[in-house]
One Martini backbone bead per residue (centre of mass of N, CA, C, O) as a GRO file, in nm:
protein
  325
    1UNK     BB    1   0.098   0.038   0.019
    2UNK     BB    2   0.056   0.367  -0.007
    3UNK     BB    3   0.184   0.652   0.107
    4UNK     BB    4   0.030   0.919   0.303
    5UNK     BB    5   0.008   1.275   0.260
    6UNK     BB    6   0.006   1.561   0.393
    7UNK     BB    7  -0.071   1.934   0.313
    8UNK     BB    8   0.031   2.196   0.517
    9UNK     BB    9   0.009   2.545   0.551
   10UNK     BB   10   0.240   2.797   0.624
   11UNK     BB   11   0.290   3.116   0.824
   12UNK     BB   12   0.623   3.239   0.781
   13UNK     BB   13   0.766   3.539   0.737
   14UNK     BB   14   0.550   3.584   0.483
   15UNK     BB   15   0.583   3.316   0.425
   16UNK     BB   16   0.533   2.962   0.236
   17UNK     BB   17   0.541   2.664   0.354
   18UNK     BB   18   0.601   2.319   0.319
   19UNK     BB   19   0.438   2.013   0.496
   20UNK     BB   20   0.509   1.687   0.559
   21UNK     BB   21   0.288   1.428   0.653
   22UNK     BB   22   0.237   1.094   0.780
   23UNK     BB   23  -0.069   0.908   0.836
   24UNK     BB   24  -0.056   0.648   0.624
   25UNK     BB   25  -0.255   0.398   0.417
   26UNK     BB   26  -0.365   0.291   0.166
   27UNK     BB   27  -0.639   0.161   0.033
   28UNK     BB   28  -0.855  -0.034  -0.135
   29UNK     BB   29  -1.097   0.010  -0.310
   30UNK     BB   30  -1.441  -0.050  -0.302
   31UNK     BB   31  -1.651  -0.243  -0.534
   32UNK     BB   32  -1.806  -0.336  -0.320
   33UNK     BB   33  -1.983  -0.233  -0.048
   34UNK     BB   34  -1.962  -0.115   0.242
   35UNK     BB   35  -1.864   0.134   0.437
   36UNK     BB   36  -1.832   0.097   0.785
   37UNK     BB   37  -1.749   0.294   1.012
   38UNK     BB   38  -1.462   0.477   1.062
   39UNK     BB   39  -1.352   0.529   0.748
   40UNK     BB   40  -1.063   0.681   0.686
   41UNK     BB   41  -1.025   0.925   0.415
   42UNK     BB   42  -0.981   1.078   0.090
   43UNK     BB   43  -1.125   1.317  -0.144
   44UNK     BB   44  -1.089   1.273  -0.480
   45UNK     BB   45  -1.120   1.581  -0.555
   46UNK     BB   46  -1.094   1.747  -0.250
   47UNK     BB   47  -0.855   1.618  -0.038
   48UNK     BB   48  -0.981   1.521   0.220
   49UNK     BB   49  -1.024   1.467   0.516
   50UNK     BB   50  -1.218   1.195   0.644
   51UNK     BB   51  -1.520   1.026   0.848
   52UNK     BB   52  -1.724   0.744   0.851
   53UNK     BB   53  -2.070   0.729   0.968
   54UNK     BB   54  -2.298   0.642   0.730
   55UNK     BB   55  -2.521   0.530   0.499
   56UNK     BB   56  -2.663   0.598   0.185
   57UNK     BB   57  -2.961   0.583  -0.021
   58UNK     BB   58  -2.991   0.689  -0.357
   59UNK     BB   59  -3.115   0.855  -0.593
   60UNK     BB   60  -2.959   0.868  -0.928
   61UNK     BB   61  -3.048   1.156  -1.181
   62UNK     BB   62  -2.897   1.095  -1.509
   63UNK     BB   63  -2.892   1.270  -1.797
   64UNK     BB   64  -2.687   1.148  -1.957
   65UNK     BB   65  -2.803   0.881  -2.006
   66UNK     BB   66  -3.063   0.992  -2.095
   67UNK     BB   67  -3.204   1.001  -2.442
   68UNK     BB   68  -3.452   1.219  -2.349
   69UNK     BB   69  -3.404   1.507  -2.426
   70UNK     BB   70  -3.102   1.618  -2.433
   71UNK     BB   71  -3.184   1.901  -2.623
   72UNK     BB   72  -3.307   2.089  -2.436
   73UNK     BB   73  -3.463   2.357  -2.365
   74UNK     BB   74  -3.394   2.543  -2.103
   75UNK     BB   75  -3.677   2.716  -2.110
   76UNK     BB   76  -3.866   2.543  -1.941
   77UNK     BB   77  -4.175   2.414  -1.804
   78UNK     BB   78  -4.351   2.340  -1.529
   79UNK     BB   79  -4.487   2.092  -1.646
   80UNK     BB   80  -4.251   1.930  -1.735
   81UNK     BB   81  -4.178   1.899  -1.427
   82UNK     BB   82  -4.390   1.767  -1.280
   83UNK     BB   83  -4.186   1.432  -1.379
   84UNK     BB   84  -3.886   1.401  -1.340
   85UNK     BB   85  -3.945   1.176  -1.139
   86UNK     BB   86  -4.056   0.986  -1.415
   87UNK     BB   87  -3.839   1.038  -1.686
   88UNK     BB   88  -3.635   0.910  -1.501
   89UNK     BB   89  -3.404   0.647  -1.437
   90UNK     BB   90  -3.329   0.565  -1.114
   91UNK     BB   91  -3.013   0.500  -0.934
   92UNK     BB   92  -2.889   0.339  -0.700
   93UNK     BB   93  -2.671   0.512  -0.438
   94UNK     BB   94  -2.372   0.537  -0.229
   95UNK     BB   95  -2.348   0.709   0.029
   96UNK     BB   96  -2.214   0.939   0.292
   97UNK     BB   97  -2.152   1.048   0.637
   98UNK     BB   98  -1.917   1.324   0.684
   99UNK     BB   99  -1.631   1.420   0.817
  100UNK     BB  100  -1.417   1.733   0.840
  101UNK     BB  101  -1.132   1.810   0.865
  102UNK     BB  102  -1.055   2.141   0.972
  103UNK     BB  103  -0.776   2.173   0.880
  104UNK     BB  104  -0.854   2.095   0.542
  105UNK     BB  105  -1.075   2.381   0.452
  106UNK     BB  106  -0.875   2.596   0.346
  107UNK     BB  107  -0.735   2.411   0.080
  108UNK     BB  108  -1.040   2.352  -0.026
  109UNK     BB  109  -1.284   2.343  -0.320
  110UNK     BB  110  -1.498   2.364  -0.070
  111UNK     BB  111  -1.751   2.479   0.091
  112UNK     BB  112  -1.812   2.461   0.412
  113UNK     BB  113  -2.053   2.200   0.537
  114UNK     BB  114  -2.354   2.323   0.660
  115UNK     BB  115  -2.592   2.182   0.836
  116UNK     BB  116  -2.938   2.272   0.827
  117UNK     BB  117  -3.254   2.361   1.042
  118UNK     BB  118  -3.517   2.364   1.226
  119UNK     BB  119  -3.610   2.106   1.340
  120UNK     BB  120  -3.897   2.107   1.514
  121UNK     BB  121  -4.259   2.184   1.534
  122UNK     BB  122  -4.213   2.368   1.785
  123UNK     BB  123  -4.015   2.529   1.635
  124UNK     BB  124  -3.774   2.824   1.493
  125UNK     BB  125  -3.546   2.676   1.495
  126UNK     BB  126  -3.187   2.732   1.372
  127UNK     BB  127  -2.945   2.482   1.274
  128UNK     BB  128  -2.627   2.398   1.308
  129UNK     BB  129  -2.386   2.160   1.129
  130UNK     BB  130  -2.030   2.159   1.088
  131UNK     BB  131  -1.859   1.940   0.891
  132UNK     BB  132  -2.029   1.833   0.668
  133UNK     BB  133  -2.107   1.538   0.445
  134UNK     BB  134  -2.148   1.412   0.100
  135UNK     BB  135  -2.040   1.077  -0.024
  136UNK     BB  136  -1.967   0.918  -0.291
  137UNK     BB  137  -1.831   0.598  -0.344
  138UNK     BB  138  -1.625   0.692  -0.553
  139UNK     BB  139  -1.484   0.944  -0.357
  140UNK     BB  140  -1.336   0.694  -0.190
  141UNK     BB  141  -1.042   0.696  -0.020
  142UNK     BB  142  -0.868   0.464   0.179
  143UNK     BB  143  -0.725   0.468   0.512
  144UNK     BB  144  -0.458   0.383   0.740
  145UNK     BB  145  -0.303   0.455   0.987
  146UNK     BB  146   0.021   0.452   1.211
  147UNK     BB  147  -0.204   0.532   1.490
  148UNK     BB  148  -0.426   0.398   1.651
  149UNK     BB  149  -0.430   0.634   1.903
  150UNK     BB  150  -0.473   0.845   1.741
  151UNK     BB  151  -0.635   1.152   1.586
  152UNK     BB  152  -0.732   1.188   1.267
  153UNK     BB  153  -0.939   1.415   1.359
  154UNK     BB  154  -1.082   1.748   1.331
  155UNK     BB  155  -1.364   1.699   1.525
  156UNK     BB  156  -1.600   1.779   1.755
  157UNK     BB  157  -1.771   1.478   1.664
  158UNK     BB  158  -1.573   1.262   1.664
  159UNK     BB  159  -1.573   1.175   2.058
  160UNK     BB  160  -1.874   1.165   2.006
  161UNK     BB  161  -1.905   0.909   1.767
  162UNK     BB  162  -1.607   0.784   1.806
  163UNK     BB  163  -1.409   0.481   1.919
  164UNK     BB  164  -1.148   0.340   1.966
  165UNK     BB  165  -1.055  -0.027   1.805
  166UNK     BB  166  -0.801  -0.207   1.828
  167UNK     BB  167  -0.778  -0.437   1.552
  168UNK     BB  168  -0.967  -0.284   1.380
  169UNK     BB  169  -1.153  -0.291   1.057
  170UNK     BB  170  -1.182  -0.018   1.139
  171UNK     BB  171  -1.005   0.118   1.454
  172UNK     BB  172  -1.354   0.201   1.502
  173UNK     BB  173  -1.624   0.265   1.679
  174UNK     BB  174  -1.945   0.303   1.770
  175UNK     BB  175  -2.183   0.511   1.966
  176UNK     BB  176  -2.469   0.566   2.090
  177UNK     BB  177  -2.438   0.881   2.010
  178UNK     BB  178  -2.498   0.838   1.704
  179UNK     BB  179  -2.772   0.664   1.691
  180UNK     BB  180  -2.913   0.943   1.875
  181UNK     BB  181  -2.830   1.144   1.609
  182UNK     BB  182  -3.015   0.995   1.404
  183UNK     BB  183  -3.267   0.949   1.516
  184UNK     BB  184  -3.340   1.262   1.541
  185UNK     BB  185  -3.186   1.371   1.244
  186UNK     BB  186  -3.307   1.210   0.957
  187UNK     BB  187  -3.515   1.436   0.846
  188UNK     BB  188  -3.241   1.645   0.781
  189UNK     BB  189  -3.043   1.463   0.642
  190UNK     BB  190  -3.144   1.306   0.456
  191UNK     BB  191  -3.072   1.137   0.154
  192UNK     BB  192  -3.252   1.069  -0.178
  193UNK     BB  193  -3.172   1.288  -0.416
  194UNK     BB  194  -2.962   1.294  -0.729
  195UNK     BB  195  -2.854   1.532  -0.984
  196UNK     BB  196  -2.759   1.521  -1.315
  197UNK     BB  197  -2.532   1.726  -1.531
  198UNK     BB  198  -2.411   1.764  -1.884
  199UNK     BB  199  -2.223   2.070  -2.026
  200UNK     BB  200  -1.967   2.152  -2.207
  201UNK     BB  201  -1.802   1.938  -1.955
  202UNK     BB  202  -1.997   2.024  -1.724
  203UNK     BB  203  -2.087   1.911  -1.408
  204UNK     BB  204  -2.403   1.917  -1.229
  205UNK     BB  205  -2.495   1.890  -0.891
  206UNK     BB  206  -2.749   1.777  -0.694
  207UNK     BB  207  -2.863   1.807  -0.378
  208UNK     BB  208  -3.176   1.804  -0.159
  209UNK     BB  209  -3.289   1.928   0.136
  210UNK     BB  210  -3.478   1.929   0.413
  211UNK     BB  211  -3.543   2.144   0.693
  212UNK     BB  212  -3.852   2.256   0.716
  213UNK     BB  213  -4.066   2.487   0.914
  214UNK     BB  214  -4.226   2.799   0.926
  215UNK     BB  215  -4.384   2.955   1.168
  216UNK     BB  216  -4.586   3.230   1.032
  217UNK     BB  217  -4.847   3.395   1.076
  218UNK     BB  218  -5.068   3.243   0.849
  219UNK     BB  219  -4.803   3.121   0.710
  220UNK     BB  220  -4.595   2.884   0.548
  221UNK     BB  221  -4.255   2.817   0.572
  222UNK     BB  222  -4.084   2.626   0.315
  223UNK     BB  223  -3.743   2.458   0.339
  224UNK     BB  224  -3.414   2.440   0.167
  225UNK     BB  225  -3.118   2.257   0.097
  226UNK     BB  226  -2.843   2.309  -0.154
  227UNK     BB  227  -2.585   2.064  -0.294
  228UNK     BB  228  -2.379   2.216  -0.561
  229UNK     BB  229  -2.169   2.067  -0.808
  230UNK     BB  230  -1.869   2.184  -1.025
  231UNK     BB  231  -1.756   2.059  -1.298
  232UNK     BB  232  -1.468   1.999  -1.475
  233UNK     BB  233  -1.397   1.776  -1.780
  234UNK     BB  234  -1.183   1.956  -1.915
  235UNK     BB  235  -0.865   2.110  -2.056
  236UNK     BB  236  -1.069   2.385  -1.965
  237UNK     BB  237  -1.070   2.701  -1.846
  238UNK     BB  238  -1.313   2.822  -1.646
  239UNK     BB  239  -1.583   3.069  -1.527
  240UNK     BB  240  -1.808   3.153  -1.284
  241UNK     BB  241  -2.041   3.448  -1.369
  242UNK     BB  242  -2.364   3.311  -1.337
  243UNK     BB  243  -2.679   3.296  -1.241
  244UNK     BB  244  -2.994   3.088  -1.304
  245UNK     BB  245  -3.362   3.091  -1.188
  246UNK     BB  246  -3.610   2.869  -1.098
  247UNK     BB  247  -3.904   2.912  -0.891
  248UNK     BB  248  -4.136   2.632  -0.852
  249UNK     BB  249  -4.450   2.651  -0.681
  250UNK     BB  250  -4.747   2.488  -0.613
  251UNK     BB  251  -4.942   2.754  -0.577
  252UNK     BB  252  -4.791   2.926  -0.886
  253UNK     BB  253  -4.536   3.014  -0.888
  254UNK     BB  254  -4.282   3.200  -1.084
  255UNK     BB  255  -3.932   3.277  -1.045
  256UNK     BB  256  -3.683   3.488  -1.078
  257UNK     BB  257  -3.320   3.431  -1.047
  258UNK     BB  258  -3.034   3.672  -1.042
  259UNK     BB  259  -2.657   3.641  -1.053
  260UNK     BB  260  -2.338   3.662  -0.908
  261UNK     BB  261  -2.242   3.395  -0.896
  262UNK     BB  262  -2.156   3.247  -0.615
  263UNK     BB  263  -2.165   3.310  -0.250
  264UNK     BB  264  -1.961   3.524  -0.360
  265UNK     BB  265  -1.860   3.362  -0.613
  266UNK     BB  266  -1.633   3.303  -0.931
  267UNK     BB  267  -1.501   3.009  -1.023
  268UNK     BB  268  -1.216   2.815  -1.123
  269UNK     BB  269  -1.214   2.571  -1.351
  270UNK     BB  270  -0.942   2.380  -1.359
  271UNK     BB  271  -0.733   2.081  -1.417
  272UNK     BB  272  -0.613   2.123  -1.099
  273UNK     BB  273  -0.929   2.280  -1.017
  274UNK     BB  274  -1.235   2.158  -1.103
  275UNK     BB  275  -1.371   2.220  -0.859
  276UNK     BB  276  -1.734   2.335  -0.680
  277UNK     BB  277  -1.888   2.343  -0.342
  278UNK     BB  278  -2.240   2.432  -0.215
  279UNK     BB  279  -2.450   2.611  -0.043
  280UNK     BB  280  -2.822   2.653   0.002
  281UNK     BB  281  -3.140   2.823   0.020
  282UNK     BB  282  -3.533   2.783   0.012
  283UNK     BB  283  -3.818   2.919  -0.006
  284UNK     BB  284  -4.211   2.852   0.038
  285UNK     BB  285  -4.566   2.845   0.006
  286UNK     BB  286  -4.543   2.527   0.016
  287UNK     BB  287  -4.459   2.195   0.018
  288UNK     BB  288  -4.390   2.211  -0.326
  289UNK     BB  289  -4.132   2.214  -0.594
  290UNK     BB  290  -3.909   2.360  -0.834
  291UNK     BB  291  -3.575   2.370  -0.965
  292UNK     BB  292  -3.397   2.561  -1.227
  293UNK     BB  293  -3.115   2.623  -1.495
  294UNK     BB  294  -2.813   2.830  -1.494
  295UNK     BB  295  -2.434   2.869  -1.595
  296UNK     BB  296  -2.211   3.127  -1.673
  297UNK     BB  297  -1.961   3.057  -1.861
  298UNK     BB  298  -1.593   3.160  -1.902
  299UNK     BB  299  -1.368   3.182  -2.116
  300UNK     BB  300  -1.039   3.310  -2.198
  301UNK     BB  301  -1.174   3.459  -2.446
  302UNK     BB  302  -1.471   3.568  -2.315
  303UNK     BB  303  -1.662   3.317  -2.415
  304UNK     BB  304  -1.987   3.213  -2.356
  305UNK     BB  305  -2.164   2.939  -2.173
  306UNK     BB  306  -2.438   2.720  -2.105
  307UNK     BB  307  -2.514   2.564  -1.770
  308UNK     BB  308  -2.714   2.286  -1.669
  309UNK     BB  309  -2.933   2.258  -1.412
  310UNK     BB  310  -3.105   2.044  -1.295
  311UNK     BB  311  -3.409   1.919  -1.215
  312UNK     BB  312  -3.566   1.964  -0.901
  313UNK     BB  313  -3.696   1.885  -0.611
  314UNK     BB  314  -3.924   1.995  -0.344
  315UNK     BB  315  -4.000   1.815  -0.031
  316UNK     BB  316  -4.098   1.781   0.250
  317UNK     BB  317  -4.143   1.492   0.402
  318UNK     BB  318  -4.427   1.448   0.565
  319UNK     BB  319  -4.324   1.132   0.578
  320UNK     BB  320  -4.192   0.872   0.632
  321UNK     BB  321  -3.883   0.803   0.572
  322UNK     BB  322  -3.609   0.653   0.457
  323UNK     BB  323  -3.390   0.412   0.542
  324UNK     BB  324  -3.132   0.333   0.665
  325UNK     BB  325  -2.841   0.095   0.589
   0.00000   0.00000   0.00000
């Protein structure tokens, strides 16, 4: 197995030093069944440690797939919306509930991921879990530490949720405190649909989460956060530019929302940092609704082209969710 080493930068007297410490050893990734609670892993695109709490069994409507209506007019209308997962053959696929060690938050190419929720139905109290990932059983590099006794991630939630365990592989076991916080917030973690599409070499991936209810006499708003990834999968790089949506509630109404770049950046994906990814909320006064747009992308030439976001479902989940696998 090969030696596995993380860069960590240094600022002193103004310069920046890299510093190797070696960690661990790769595993061969896992090609059938899921890895287990405690494992340890690099995130093979944003190269973050972190460190795998349980899994889910997701929906992925890949438009990549499938040959229908393919080159779709952009602007799309909410009629056709409103069947999109059943237009779509969805694939079962396994993600992961993990901590980002909060060391290498600094110098990876994503918003680091802060899950948000409303709580229960008794309060509307906006809570939040910081240092949180859903990462694809693809993008799991998993190692082995080289001190089975030491702390190999950084985060608060770490040493409430698993404790070392020599010997096993991996080498930490689940507390019964992990268990009472899945079961507690399940209906706010819980992942069920995630969305792909391809366009012009860049892929737009979507997961979906509902947060809750905020009750606001006489209307109820209710609250979604999504969690974006934008990856550049060509030779060129490009930089995104604009970002426009679509937002259809059930009420009947359809927003439309323009502005620059995303969360207040425009970011470059390059062949060496393709990827971005990021989170945000949207309210309804409905209880389901829509979302869908484009991303204007400019190559280094100045021209630009759009990148389609795929429609998904926004839906309260107002029934007992799927189970955890």
């Amino acid at each position: 197995m090969a030696r596995l080493t993380v860069v960590s930068c240094l600022l002193q007297f103004k310069r920046h030093f890299a510093r190797l410490t070696e960690i661990g050893r790769f595993q061969v990734p896992k090609a059938q069944g899921t890895y287990d609670a405690g494992q340890l892993f690099l995130h093979k695109v944003f190269g973050y440690r972190g460190v795998i709490l349980f899994p889910w069994v997701a929906r992925v409507y890949d438009r990549d797939r499938e040959s229908i209506e393919n080159e779709k007019n952009l602007e799309e209308t909410p009629s056709n919306l409103s069947n999109i997962s059943k237009e779509l053959k969805a694939q079962t696929r396994t993600y992961y509930q993990t901590l980002i060690d909060t060391r290498d938050t600094p110098f990876i190419r994503a918003q680091p991921e802060i899950v948000t929720f409303l709580g229960h139905d008794s309060d509307n109290a906006l809570y939040t879990i910081p240092g949180l990932d859903y990462v694809s059983h693809g993008d799991i590099l998993p190692y082995i530490i080289s001190d089975p006794f030491s702390k190999p991630i950084n985060h608060d939630l770490f040493d409430k949720f698993l404790a070392p365990e020599p010997g096993k592989v991996p080498p930490f076991s689940c507390k019964d405190s992990l268990q009472v916080w899945q079961e507690k917030n399940h209906k706010w973690l819980e992942l069920t649909d995630v969305h792909k599409e391809t366009t012009n070499s860049v892929k737009v991936t979507v997961m979906p989460f509902f947060m809750g209810v905020k009750k606001i006499q006489p209307a109820h708003n209710y609250w979604w956060r999504y969690c974006i990834r934008i990856e550049n999968l060509s030779p060129e790089t490009v930089q995104l530019r604009e970002r426009h949506w679509r937002i259809f509630s059930l009420s009947g109404t359809l927003e439309t929302v323009r502005g620059r770049g995303v969360v207040g950046q425009e970011p470059v994906l390059s062949p060496q940092q393709p990827a971005f990814q990021y989170s945000s909320h949207v309210s309804l006064q409905a209880p389901s609704g829509h979302m869908w747009g484009t991303f204007r992308m400019e190559r280094p030439d100045g021209s630009t082209f759009d990148v389609r976001i795929p429609p998904f479902s926004l839906e309260s989940k107002q029934e007992d969710p799927m189970p955890v696998v």
